[in-house]
N, CA, C and O of each residue as an XYZ file, in Angstrom:
308
protein
N     -38.035    192.973    -35.949
C     -37.433    194.240    -36.281
C     -36.018    193.977    -36.811
O     -35.177    193.421    -36.105
N     -35.774    194.374    -38.031
C     -34.477    194.140    -38.666
C     -33.512    195.271    -38.309
O     -33.891    196.439    -38.217
N     -32.266    194.885    -38.113
C     -31.239    195.884    -37.818
C     -30.745    196.508    -39.110
O     -30.522    195.818    -40.104
N     -30.581    197.806    -39.083
C     -30.058    198.503    -40.257
C     -28.535    198.433    -40.235
O     -27.914    198.584    -39.183
N     -27.951    198.207    -41.378
C     -26.500    198.259    -41.454
C     -26.093    199.708    -41.716
O     -26.735    200.403    -42.503
N     -25.035    200.158    -41.060
C     -24.613    201.549    -41.270
C     -24.145    201.748    -42.711
O     -23.588    200.838    -43.324
N     -24.377    202.945    -43.241
C     -23.950    203.198    -44.624
C     -22.427    203.175    -44.738
O     -21.719    203.523    -43.793
N     -21.945    202.769    -45.878
C     -20.500    202.720    -46.106
C     -19.950    204.147    -46.145
O     -20.558    205.046    -46.726
N     -18.814    204.330    -45.527
C     -18.173    205.642    -45.545
C     -17.483    205.835    -46.887
O     -16.897    204.907    -47.446
N     -17.566    207.059    -47.389
C     -16.924    207.366    -48.660
C     -15.421    207.503    -48.444
O     -14.975    208.177    -47.516
N     -14.668    206.872    -49.292
C     -13.211    206.965    -49.236
C     -12.738    208.095    -50.130
O     -13.249    208.273    -51.236
N     -11.761    208.860    -49.655
C     -11.185    209.931    -50.457
C     -10.014    209.388    -51.264
O      -9.285    208.502    -50.818
N      -9.854    209.937    -52.453
C      -8.664    209.586    -53.219
C      -7.470    210.290    -52.588
O      -7.627    211.180    -51.752
N      -6.295    209.887    -52.993
C      -5.097    210.488    -52.420
C      -5.008    211.973    -52.776
O      -4.563    212.780    -51.959
N      -5.425    212.332    -53.977
C      -5.364    213.755    -54.362
C      -6.395    214.582    -53.589
O      -6.118    215.726    -53.227
N      -7.588    214.014    -53.332
C      -8.590    214.731    -52.542
C      -8.114    214.917    -51.103
O      -8.297    215.981    -50.512
N      -7.506    213.881    -50.552
C      -6.971    213.973    -49.191
C      -5.871    215.024    -49.120
O      -5.788    215.779    -48.151
N      -5.025    215.070    -50.150
C      -3.942    216.050    -50.190
C      -4.490    217.470    -50.266
O      -3.965    218.367    -49.606
N      -5.540    217.691    -51.060
C      -6.132    219.023    -51.181
C      -6.725    219.492    -49.855
O      -6.573    220.657    -49.489
N      -7.395    218.602    -49.136
C      -7.963    218.957    -47.833
C      -6.853    219.255    -46.837
O      -6.944    220.207    -46.063
N      -5.800    218.433    -46.860
C      -4.679    218.643    -45.943
C      -3.993    219.975    -46.245
O      -3.564    220.666    -45.321
N      -3.882    220.345    -47.518
C      -3.285    221.638    -47.867
C      -4.093    222.789    -47.285
O      -3.521    223.761    -46.791
N      -5.422    222.687    -47.339
C      -6.261    223.744    -46.781
C      -6.055    223.887    -45.284
O      -5.967    225.001    -44.766
N      -5.979    222.760    -44.590
C      -5.807    222.789    -43.135
C      -4.422    223.321    -42.771
O      -4.294    224.179    -41.897
N      -3.394    222.816    -43.434
C      -2.037    223.227    -43.100
C      -1.769    224.676    -43.492
O      -0.952    225.350    -42.864
N      -2.449    225.152    -44.519
C      -2.317    226.551    -44.905
C      -2.789    227.469    -43.778
O      -2.221    228.538    -43.558
N      -3.819    227.048    -43.078
C      -4.319    227.843    -41.944
C      -3.284    227.893    -40.821
O      -3.103    228.938    -40.196
N      -2.598    226.767    -40.558
C      -1.533    226.758    -39.559
C      -0.420    227.722    -39.959
O       0.109    228.453    -39.121
N      -0.068    227.719    -41.243
C       1.000    228.590    -41.722
C       0.626    230.059    -41.550
O       1.439    230.849    -41.069
N      -0.590    230.434    -41.935
C      -1.031    231.825    -41.768
C      -1.132    232.214    -40.303
O      -0.795    233.337    -39.929
N      -1.597    231.284    -39.472
C      -1.714    231.564    -38.043
C      -0.339    231.818    -37.427
O      -0.153    232.785    -36.689
N       0.619    230.949    -37.731
C       1.976    231.134    -37.206
C       2.602    232.421    -37.686
O       3.238    233.134    -36.909
N       2.429    232.727    -38.965
C       2.970    233.961    -39.524
C       2.309    235.178    -38.879
O       2.983    236.153    -38.544
N       1.002    235.118    -38.710
C       0.282    236.235    -38.089
C       0.721    236.474    -36.654
O       0.870    237.621    -36.231
N       0.926    235.404    -35.907
C       1.379    235.537    -34.517
C       2.765    236.163    -34.473
O       3.045    236.997    -33.612
N       3.639    235.763    -35.405
C       4.981    236.330    -35.418
C       4.964    237.812    -35.802
O       5.725    238.600    -35.241
N       4.108    238.199    -36.746
C       3.986    239.618    -37.115
C       3.450    240.418    -35.933
O       3.904    241.532    -35.673
N       2.478    239.843    -35.215
C       1.962    240.510    -34.022
C       3.071    240.669    -32.980
O       3.143    241.689    -32.295
N       3.934    239.657    -32.864
C       5.075    239.743    -31.948
C       6.021    240.869    -32.328
O       6.518    241.589    -31.462
N       6.271    241.023    -33.629
C       7.122    242.134    -34.072
C       6.474    243.482    -33.770
O       7.145    244.434    -33.371
N       5.172    243.543    -33.965
C       4.439    244.774    -33.644
C       4.552    245.083    -32.145
O       4.773    246.229    -31.754
N       4.399    244.054    -31.322
C       4.502    244.254    -29.869
C       5.907    244.671    -29.459
O       6.076    245.430    -28.505
N       6.925    244.175    -30.181
C       8.301    244.568    -29.866
C       8.505    246.056    -30.120
O       9.252    246.719    -29.400
N       7.841    246.577    -31.144
C       8.000    247.994    -31.484
C       7.168    248.877    -30.557
O       7.640    249.923    -30.112
N       5.931    248.463    -30.263
C       5.033    249.337    -29.507
C       5.055    249.084    -28.004
O       4.760    249.988    -27.221
N       5.398    247.875    -27.596
C       5.356    247.498    -26.177
C       6.778    247.120    -25.753
O       7.755    247.598    -26.330
N       6.878    246.279    -24.765
C       8.193    245.871    -24.294
C       8.797    244.821    -25.216
O       8.082    244.084    -25.896
N      10.109    244.767    -25.228
C      10.835    243.801    -26.044
C      10.506    242.373    -25.609
O      10.330    241.490    -26.448
N      10.422    242.148    -24.302
C      10.153    240.812    -23.778
C       8.764    240.314    -24.169
O       8.587    239.136    -24.478
N       7.792    241.206    -24.154
C       6.433    240.838    -24.547
C       6.407    240.409    -26.020
O       5.767    239.417    -26.367
N       7.092    241.143    -26.867
C       7.151    240.815    -28.286
C       7.850    239.504    -28.548
O       7.427    238.726    -29.404
N       8.926    239.253    -27.809
C       9.657    237.992    -27.975
C       8.781    236.810    -27.580
O       8.869    235.744    -28.189
N       7.948    236.986    -26.580
C       7.025    235.916    -26.181
C       6.068    235.557    -27.313
O       5.808    234.381    -27.568
N       5.547    236.579    -27.989
C       4.655    236.333    -29.132
C       5.407    235.697    -30.297
O       4.873    234.825    -30.983
N       6.646    236.133    -30.519
C       7.452    235.522    -31.580
C       7.675    234.038    -31.307
O       7.578    233.216    -32.218
N       7.970    233.698    -30.069
C       8.191    232.297    -29.700
C       6.909    231.486    -29.890
O       6.962    230.333    -30.316
N       5.775    232.079    -29.578
C       4.493    231.389    -29.795
C       4.288    231.112    -31.286
O       3.824    230.031    -31.650
N       4.622    232.060    -32.142
C       4.524    231.852    -33.583
C       5.463    230.772    -34.074
O       5.105    229.983    -34.947
N       6.665    230.731    -33.518
C       7.631    229.699    -33.883
C       7.107    228.325    -33.494
O       7.270    227.364    -34.246
N       6.484    228.222    -32.334
C       5.926    226.939    -31.890
C       4.827    226.472    -32.837
O       4.766    225.292    -33.181
N       3.960    227.388    -33.260
C       2.892    227.019    -34.207
C       3.501    226.530    -35.517
O       3.038    225.539    -36.082
N       4.531    227.215    -36.003
C       5.166    226.791    -37.252
C       5.900    225.459    -37.091
O       5.942    224.665    -38.031
N       6.471    225.205    -35.934
C       7.107    223.910    -35.693
C       6.069    222.787    -35.667
O       6.315    221.697    -36.182
N       4.908    223.059    -35.067
C       3.824    222.072    -35.105
C       3.401    221.802    -36.546
O       3.132    220.659    -36.915
N       3.343    222.846    -37.350
C       3.027    222.728    -38.767
C       4.019    221.788    -39.453
O       3.624    220.907    -40.216
N       5.298    221.982    -39.176
C       6.337    221.159    -39.781
C       6.226    219.699    -39.331
O       6.391    218.788    -40.142
N       5.950    219.476    -38.051
C       5.821    218.112    -37.529
C       4.638    217.397    -38.177
O       4.735    216.221    -38.527
N       3.524    218.108    -38.337
C       2.349    217.507    -38.976
C       2.666    217.111    -40.414
O       2.278    216.031    -40.858
N       3.360    217.967    -41.136
C       3.702    217.644    -42.527
C       4.600    216.417    -42.585
O       4.373    215.515    -43.392
N       5.618    216.383    -41.732
C       6.558    215.263    -41.770
C       5.855    213.961    -41.399
O       6.096    212.935    -42.035
N       4.998    213.979    -40.390
C       4.302    212.759    -39.983
C       3.267    212.321    -41.016
O       3.127    211.127    -41.282
N       2.546    213.269    -41.596
C       1.478    212.935    -42.528
C       1.998    212.399    -43.850
O       1.458    211.436    -44.394
N       3.043    213.022    -44.362
C       3.536    212.655    -45.682
C       4.851    211.897    -45.646
O       5.419    211.595    -46.696
N       5.340    211.590    -44.464
C       6.557    210.794    -44.275
C       7.702    211.313    -45.125
O       8.333    210.567    -45.874
N       7.956    212.612    -44.992
C       9.047    213.236    -45.738
C      10.344    212.839    -45.050
O      10.550    213.124    -43.870
N      11.197    212.194    -45.787
C      12.485    211.730    -45.241
C      13.589    212.392    -46.052
O      13.612    212.305    -47.280
N      14.506    213.056    -45.347
C      15.594    213.715    -46.088
C      16.754    212.783    -46.307
O      17.753    213.173    -46.912
């Protein structure tokens, strides 16, 4: 019985990898923005403290977004 060799994995070009990463990071950006808008809504309709909690959660998501971009693309200022 002969052993099968696993098929070679397809490599993505740098532009294909960048396009996929843009799609993923775009979702983080919309999620963070949506959470912050929900926080503003909660500040108006509910308690101020509850809204601030949601705003902080949105800020954390956007900070994670920024960290992923800096680590992935090695952006150095």
